[in-house]
Short mmCIF file of C-alpha atoms in Angstrom, two decimals:
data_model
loop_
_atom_site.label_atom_id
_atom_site.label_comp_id
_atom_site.label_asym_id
_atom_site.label_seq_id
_atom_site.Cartn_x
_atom_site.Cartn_y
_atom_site.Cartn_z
CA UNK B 45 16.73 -22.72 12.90
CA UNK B 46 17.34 -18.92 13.33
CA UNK B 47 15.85 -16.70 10.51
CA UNK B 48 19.39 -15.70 10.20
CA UNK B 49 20.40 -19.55 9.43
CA UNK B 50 17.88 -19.11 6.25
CA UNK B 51 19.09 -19.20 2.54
CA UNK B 52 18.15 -15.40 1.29
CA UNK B 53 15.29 -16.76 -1.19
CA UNK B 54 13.65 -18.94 1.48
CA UNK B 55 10.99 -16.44 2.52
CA UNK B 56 9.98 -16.39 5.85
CA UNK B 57 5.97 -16.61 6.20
CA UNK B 58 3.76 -17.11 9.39
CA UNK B 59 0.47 -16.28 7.51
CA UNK B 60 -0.42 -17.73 4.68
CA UNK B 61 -2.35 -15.36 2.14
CA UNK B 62 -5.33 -16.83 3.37
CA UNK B 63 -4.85 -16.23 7.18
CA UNK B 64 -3.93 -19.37 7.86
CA UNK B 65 -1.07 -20.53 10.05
CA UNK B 66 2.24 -21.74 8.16
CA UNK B 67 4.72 -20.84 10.72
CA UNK B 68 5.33 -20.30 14.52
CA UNK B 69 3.61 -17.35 15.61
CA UNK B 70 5.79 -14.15 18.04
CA UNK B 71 5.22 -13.68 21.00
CA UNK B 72 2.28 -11.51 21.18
CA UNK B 73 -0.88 -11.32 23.49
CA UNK B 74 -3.87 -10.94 21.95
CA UNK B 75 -4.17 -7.36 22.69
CA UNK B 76 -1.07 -6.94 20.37
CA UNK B 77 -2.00 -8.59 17.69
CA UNK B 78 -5.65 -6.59 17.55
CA UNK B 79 -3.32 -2.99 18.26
CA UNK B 80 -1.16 -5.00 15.58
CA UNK B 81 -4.18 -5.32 13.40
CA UNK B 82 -5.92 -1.61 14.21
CA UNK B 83 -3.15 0.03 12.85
CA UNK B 84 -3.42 -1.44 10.19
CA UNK B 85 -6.83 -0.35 9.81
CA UNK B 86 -5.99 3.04 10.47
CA UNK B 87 -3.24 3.27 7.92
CA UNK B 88 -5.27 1.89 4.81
CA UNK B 89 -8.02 4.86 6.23
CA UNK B 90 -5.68 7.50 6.41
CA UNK B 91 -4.39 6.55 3.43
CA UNK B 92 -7.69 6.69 1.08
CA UNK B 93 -8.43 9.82 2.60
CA UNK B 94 -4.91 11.61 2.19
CA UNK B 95 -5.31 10.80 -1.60
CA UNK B 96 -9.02 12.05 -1.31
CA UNK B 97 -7.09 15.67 0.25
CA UNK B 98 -5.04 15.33 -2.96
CA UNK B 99 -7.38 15.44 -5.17
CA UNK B 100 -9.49 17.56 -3.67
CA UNK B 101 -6.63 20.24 -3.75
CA UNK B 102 -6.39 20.59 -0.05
CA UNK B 103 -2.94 18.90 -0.08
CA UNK B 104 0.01 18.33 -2.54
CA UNK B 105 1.50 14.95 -4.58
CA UNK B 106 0.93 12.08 -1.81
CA UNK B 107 2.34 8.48 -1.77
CA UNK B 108 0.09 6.25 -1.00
CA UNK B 109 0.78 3.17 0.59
CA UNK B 110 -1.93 0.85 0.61
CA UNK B 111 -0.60 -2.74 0.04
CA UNK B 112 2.30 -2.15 2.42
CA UNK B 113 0.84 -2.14 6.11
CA UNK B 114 2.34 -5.28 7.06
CA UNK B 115 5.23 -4.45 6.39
CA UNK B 116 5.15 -0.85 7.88
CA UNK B 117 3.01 -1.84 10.80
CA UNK B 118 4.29 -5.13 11.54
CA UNK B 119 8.37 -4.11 11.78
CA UNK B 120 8.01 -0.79 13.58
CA UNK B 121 6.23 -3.20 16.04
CA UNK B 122 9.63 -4.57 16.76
CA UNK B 123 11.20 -1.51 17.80
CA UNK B 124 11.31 0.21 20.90
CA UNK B 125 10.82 3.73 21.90
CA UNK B 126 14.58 4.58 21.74
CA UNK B 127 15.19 3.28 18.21
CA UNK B 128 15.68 5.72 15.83
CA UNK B 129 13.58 5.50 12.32
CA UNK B 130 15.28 6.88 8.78
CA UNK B 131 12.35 6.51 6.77
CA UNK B 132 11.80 7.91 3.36
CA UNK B 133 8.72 9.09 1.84
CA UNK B 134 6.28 6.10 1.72
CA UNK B 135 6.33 4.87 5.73
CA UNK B 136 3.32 6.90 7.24
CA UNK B 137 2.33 4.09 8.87
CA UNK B 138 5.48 3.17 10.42
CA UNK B 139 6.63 6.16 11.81
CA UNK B 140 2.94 6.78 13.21
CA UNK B 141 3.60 3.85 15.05
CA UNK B 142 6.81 5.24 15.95
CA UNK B 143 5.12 8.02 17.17
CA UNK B 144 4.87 10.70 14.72
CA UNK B 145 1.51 12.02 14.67
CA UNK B 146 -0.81 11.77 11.75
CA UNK B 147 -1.84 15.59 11.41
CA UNK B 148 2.37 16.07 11.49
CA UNK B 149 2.36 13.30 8.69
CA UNK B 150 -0.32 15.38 6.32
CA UNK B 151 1.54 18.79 7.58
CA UNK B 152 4.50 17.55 5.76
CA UNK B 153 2.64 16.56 2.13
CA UNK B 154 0.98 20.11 3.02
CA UNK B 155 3.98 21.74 2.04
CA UNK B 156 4.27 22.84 6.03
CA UNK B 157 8.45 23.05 7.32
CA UNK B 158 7.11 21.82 10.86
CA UNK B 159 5.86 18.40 9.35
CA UNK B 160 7.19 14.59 9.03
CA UNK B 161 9.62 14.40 12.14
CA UNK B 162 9.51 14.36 15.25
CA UNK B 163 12.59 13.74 17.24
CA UNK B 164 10.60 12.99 20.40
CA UNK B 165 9.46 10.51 18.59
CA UNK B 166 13.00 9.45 17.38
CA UNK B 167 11.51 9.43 13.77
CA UNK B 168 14.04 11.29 11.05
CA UNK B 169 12.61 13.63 8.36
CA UNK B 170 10.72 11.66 5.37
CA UNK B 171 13.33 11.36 2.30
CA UNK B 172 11.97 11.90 -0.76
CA UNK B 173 16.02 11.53 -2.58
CA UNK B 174 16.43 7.92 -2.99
CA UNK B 175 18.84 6.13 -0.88
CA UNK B 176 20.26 9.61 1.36
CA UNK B 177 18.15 8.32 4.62
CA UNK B 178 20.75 4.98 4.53
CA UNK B 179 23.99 6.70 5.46
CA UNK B 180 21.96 8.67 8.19
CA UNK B 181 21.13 5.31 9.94
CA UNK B 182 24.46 4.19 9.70
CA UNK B 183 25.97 7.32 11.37
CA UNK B 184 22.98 6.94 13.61
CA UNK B 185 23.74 3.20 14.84
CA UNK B 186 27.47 3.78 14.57
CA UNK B 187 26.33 7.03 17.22
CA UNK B 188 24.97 4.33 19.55
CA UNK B 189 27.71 2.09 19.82
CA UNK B 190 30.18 4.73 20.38
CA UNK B 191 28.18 5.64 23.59
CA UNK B 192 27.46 2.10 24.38
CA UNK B 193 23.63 2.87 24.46
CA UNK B 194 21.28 0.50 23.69
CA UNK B 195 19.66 2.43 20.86
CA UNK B 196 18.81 0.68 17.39
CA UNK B 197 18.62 2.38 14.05
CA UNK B 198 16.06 1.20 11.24
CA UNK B 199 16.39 2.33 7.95
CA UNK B 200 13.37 2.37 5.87
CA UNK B 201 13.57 2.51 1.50
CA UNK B 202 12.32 0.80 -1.72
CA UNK B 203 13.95 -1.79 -4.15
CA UNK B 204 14.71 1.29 -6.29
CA UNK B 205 17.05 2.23 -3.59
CA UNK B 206 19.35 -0.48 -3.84
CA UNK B 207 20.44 0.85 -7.06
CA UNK B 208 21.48 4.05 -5.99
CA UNK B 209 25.21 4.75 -4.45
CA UNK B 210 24.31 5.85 -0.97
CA UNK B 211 22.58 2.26 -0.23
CA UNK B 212 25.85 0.31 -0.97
CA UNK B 213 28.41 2.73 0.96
CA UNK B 214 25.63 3.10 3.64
CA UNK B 215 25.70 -1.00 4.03
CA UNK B 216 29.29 -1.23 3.60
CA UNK B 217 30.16 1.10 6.62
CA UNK B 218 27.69 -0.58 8.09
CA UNK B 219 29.27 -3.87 8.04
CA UNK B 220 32.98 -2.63 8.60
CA UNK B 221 31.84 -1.11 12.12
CA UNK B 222 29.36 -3.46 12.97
CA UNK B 223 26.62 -1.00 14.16
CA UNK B 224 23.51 -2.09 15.62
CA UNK B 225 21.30 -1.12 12.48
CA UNK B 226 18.72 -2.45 10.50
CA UNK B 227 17.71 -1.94 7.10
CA UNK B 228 14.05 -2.96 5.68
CA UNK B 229 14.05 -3.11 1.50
CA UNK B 230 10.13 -2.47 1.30
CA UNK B 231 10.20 -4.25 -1.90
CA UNK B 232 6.66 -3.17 -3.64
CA UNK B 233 8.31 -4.73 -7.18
CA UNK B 234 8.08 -0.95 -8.64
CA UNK B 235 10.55 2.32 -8.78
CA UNK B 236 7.81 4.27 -10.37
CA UNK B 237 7.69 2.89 -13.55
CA UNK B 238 10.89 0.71 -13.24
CA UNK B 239 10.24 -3.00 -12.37
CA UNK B 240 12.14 -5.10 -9.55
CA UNK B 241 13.62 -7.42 -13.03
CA UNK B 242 15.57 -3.95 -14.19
CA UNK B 243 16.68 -3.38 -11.02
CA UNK B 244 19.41 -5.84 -10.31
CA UNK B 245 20.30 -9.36 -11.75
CA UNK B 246 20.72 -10.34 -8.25
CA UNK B 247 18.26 -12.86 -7.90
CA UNK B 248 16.90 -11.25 -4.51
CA UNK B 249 17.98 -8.41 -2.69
CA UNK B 250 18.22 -10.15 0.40
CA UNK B 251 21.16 -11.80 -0.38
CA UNK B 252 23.13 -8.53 -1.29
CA UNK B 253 23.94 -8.43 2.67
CA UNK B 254 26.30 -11.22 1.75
CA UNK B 255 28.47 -8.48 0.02
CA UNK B 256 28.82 -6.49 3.18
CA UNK B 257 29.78 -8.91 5.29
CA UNK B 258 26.29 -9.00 7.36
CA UNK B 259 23.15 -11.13 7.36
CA UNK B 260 20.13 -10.81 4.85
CA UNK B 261 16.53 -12.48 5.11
CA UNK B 262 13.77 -12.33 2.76
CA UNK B 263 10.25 -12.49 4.46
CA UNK B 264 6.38 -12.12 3.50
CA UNK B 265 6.12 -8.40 3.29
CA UNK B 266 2.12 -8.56 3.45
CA UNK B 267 2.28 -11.19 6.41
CA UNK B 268 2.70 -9.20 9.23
CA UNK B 269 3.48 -11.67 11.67
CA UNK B 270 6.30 -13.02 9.92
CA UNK B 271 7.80 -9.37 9.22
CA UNK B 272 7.22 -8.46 13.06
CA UNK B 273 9.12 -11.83 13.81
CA UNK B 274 12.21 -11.11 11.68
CA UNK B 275 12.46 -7.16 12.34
CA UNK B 276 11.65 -8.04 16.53
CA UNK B 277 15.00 -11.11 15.77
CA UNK B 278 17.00 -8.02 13.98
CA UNK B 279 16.77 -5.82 16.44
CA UNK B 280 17.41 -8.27 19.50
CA UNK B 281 20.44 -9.16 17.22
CA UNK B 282 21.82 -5.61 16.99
CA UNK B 283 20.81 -4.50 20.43
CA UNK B 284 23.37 -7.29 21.91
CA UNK B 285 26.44 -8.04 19.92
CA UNK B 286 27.07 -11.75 19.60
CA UNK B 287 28.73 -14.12 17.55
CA UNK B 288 26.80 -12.86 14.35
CA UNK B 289 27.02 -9.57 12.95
CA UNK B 290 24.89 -6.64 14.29
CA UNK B 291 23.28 -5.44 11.22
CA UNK B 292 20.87 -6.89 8.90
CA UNK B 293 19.65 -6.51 5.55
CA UNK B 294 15.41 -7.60 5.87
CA UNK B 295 13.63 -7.69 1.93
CA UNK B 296 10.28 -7.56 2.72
CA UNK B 297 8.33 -8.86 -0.25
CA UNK B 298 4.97 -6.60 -1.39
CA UNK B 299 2.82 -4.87 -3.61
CA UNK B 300 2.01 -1.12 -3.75
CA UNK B 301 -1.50 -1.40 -4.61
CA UNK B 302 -2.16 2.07 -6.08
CA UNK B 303 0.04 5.10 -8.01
CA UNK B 304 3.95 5.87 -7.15
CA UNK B 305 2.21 9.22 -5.91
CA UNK B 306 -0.91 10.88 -6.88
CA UNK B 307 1.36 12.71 -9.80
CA UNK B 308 1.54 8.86 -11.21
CA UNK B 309 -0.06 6.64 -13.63
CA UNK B 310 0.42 3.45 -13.08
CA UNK B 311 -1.72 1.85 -15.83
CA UNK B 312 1.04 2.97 -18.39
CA UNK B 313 3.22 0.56 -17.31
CA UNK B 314 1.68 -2.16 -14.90
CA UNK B 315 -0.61 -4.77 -16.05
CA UNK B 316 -3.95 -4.43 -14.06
CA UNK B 317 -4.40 -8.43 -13.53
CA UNK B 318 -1.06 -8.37 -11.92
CA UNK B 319 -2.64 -5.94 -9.22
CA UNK B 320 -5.77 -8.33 -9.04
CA UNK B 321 -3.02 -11.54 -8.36
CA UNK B 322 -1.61 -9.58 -5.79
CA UNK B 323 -4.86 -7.87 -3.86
CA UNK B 324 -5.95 -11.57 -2.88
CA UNK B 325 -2.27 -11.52 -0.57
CA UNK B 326 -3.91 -8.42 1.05
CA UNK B 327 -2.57 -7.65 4.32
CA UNK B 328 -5.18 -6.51 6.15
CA UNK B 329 -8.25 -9.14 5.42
CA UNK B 330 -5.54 -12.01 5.65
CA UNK B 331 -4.49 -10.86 9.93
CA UNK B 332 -8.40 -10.15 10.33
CA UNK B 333 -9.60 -14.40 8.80
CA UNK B 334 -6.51 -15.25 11.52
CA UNK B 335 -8.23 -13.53 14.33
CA UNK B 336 -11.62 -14.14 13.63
CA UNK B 337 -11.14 -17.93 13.45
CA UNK B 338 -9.06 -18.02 16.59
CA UNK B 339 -11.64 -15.86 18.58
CA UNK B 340 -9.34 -12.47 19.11
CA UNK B 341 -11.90 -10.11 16.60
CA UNK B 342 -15.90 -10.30 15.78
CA UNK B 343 -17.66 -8.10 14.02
CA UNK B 344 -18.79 -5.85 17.11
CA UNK B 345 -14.51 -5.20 18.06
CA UNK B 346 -14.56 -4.57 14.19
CA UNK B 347 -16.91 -1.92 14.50
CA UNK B 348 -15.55 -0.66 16.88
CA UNK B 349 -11.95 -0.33 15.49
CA UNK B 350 -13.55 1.34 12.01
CA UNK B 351 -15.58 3.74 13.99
CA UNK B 352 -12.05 4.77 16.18
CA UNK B 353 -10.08 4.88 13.16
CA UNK B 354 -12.41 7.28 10.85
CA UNK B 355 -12.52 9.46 14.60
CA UNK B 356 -9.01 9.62 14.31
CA UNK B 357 -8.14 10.23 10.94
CA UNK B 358 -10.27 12.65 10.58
CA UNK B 359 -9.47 14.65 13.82
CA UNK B 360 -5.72 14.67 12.23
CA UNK B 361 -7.05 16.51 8.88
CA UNK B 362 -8.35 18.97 11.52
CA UNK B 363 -5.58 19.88 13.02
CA UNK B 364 -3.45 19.97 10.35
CA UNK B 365 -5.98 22.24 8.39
CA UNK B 366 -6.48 24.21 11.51
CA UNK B 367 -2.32 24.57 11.40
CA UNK B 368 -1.17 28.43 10.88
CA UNK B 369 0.75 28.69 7.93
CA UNK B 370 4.62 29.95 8.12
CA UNK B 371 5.46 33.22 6.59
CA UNK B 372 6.73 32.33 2.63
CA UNK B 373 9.50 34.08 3.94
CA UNK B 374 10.31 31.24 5.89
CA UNK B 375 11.51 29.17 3.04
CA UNK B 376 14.94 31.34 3.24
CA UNK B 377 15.82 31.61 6.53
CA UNK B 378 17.54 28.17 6.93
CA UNK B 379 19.35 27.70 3.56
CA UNK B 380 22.60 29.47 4.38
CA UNK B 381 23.86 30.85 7.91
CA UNK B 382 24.58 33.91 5.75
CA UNK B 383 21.84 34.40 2.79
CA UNK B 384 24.04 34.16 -0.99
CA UNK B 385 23.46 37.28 -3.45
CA UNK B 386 21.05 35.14 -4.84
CA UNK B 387 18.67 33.92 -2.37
CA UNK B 388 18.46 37.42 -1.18
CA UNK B 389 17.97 38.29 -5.14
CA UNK B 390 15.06 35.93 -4.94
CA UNK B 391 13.46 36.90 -1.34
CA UNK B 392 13.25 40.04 -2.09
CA UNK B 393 11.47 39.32 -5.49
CA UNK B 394 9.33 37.38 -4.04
CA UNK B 395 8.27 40.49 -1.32
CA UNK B 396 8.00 42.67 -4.13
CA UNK B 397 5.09 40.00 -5.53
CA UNK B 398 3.30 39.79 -2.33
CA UNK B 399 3.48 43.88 -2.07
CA UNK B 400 1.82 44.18 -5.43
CA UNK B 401 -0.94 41.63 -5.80
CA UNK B 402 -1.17 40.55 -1.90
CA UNK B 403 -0.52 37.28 -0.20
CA UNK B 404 -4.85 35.62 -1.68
CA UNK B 405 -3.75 35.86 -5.13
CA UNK B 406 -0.97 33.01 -4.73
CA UNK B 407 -3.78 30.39 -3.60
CA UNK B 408 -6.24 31.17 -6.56
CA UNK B 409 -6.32 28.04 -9.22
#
């Protein structure tokens, strides 16, 4: 039965949260499913230390994303170099798989214009409004049919995002022109503060596709086999039109282990046993049980991938420290083609600052 064929609360799962096999598993070799597995790795790294940079004042509010690999890591897998990526402001390790480079990736949460895209990379900028990167896909994918390229568009956003205006009219368009798009609901169960229940009274957000005329599937969001599976059927589906429609609605399932961003509390408004239930579904030590026990990982490759990753991460914090910092001026220059009374009202107050106390006393705490 195709994953498509599915009812939108029957949940697709290869892994079970204990690294067993429940499911077929894709088409991968075994060097896949290790890369599949060190980016993973790498992600949760970069991730502790990017809050670390946080807090440590070398870097401004971060979202972290541990909890959320699979599904990151595991559907960017499915996509090819040509796809295009709309992600918004939570997929660092997607788009690094995408291409983007991690120094770019802490450049951006650095407050630096040249960071978070890439279009070599086909990766869009990170969008921090919620819902504005879903239209851009559409008009991305819709781009790609037009000139009959082969080209596929993947949106990236959280359950919050379904609320908002630009998610429905994004979907809709999406279904009246039958682009070859694809949208991944990285459903962590949290806006902020808001849970998934006061979202919706749709009983999943999979099955809001139905609306639009287009398919929807729920899957695992911290199995990612089963999310590479359904994102790698997805995009075969909307790379060659068919008898089903091109785009597809995927709800991955998951928990965002730590804060919204490091500006967040989450022990306000999230009970901390619900965070225990869901670290024993963890991503990462559920792929590593499967390939120990089926011979693809010991403890030397292990080493080995911890010792790259740390080498990695932290030769990205170099570079992006090492980065020369634009001119403040530079935050005017591309607002207007012609500068309003005001933003020249405002540049030039801001010269008349630096003139008097000098560009040092803007970084002192």
């Amino acid at each position: 039965m195709s994953v498509f064929d599915r009812d939108p609360d029957d949940q697709v799962q290869i892994l079970d949260a204990d690294g067993e096999l429940v499911g077929d598993p894709p088409d991968l070799s075994d060097a896949e499913l290790v890369d599949l597995y060190r980016y993973m790795r790498l992600a949760r790294h970069f991730d502790e230390r990017a809050v670390n940079l946080q807090r440590q004042g070398r870097m401004g509010t971060y979202p972290p994303l541990a909890g959320q690999e699979a599904a990151q890591v595991g559907s960017a897998f499915a996509l090819d170099d040509g796809d295009w990526i709309a992600p918004s402001y939570r997929e660092h390790a997607a788009v690094h798989v995408h291409g983007l480079d991690l120094s770019d990736i802490l450049l951006y949460w650095m407050g630096h214009g040249a960071g978070g895209w890439d279009t070599g990379a086909h990766v869009l900028p990170a969008a921090v409004p919620i819902a504005t990167q879903i239209p851009h896909t559409t008009g991305l994918a819709l781009a790609s049919k037009l000139r009959n390229d082969a080209a596929v568009a993947c949106a990236y956003f959280g359950d919050g995002a379904t609320s908002e205006g630009d998610f429905h009219e994004g979907l809709n368009m999406a279904g009246v022109f039958d682009v070859p798009a694809v949208f991944v609901c990285n459903n962590n169960g949290w806006a902020i503060s808001v849970p998934r229940a006061r979202q919706t009274a749709s009983p999943t957000l999979a099955g809001k596709a139905a609306a639009y005329g287009i398919d929807g599937v729920q899957v695992d969001g911290m199995d990612p086999l089963a999310t590479y599976e359904v994102t790698r059927a997805a995009v075969e589906k909307a790379r060659t039109p068919g008898d089903r429609p091109r785009p597809t609605l995927i709800e991955a399932v998951q928990y965002r282990f730590g804060a919204h961003t490091t500006a967040d509390d989450p022990s306000v408004y999230r009970d901390e046993d619900e965070v225990a239930e869901w670290r024993k579904r963890d991503p990462i030590p559920r792929l590593e049980r499967f390939l120990r026990e089926t011979g693809r990982l010991d403890d030397d490759r292990i080493d080995d991938i911890e010792t790259d990753v740390r080498t990695q991460v932290t030769a990205a914090i170099e570079r992006a420290e090492d980065t020369p910092r634009p001119d403040p001026d530079r935050m005017f220059a591309d607002v207007y083609a012609d500068p309003s009374a005001e933003l020249r009202a405002q540049r030039a107050y801001l010269n008349r600052l630096r003139d008097r106390h000098g560009d040092d006393a803007f970084l002192k705490e």
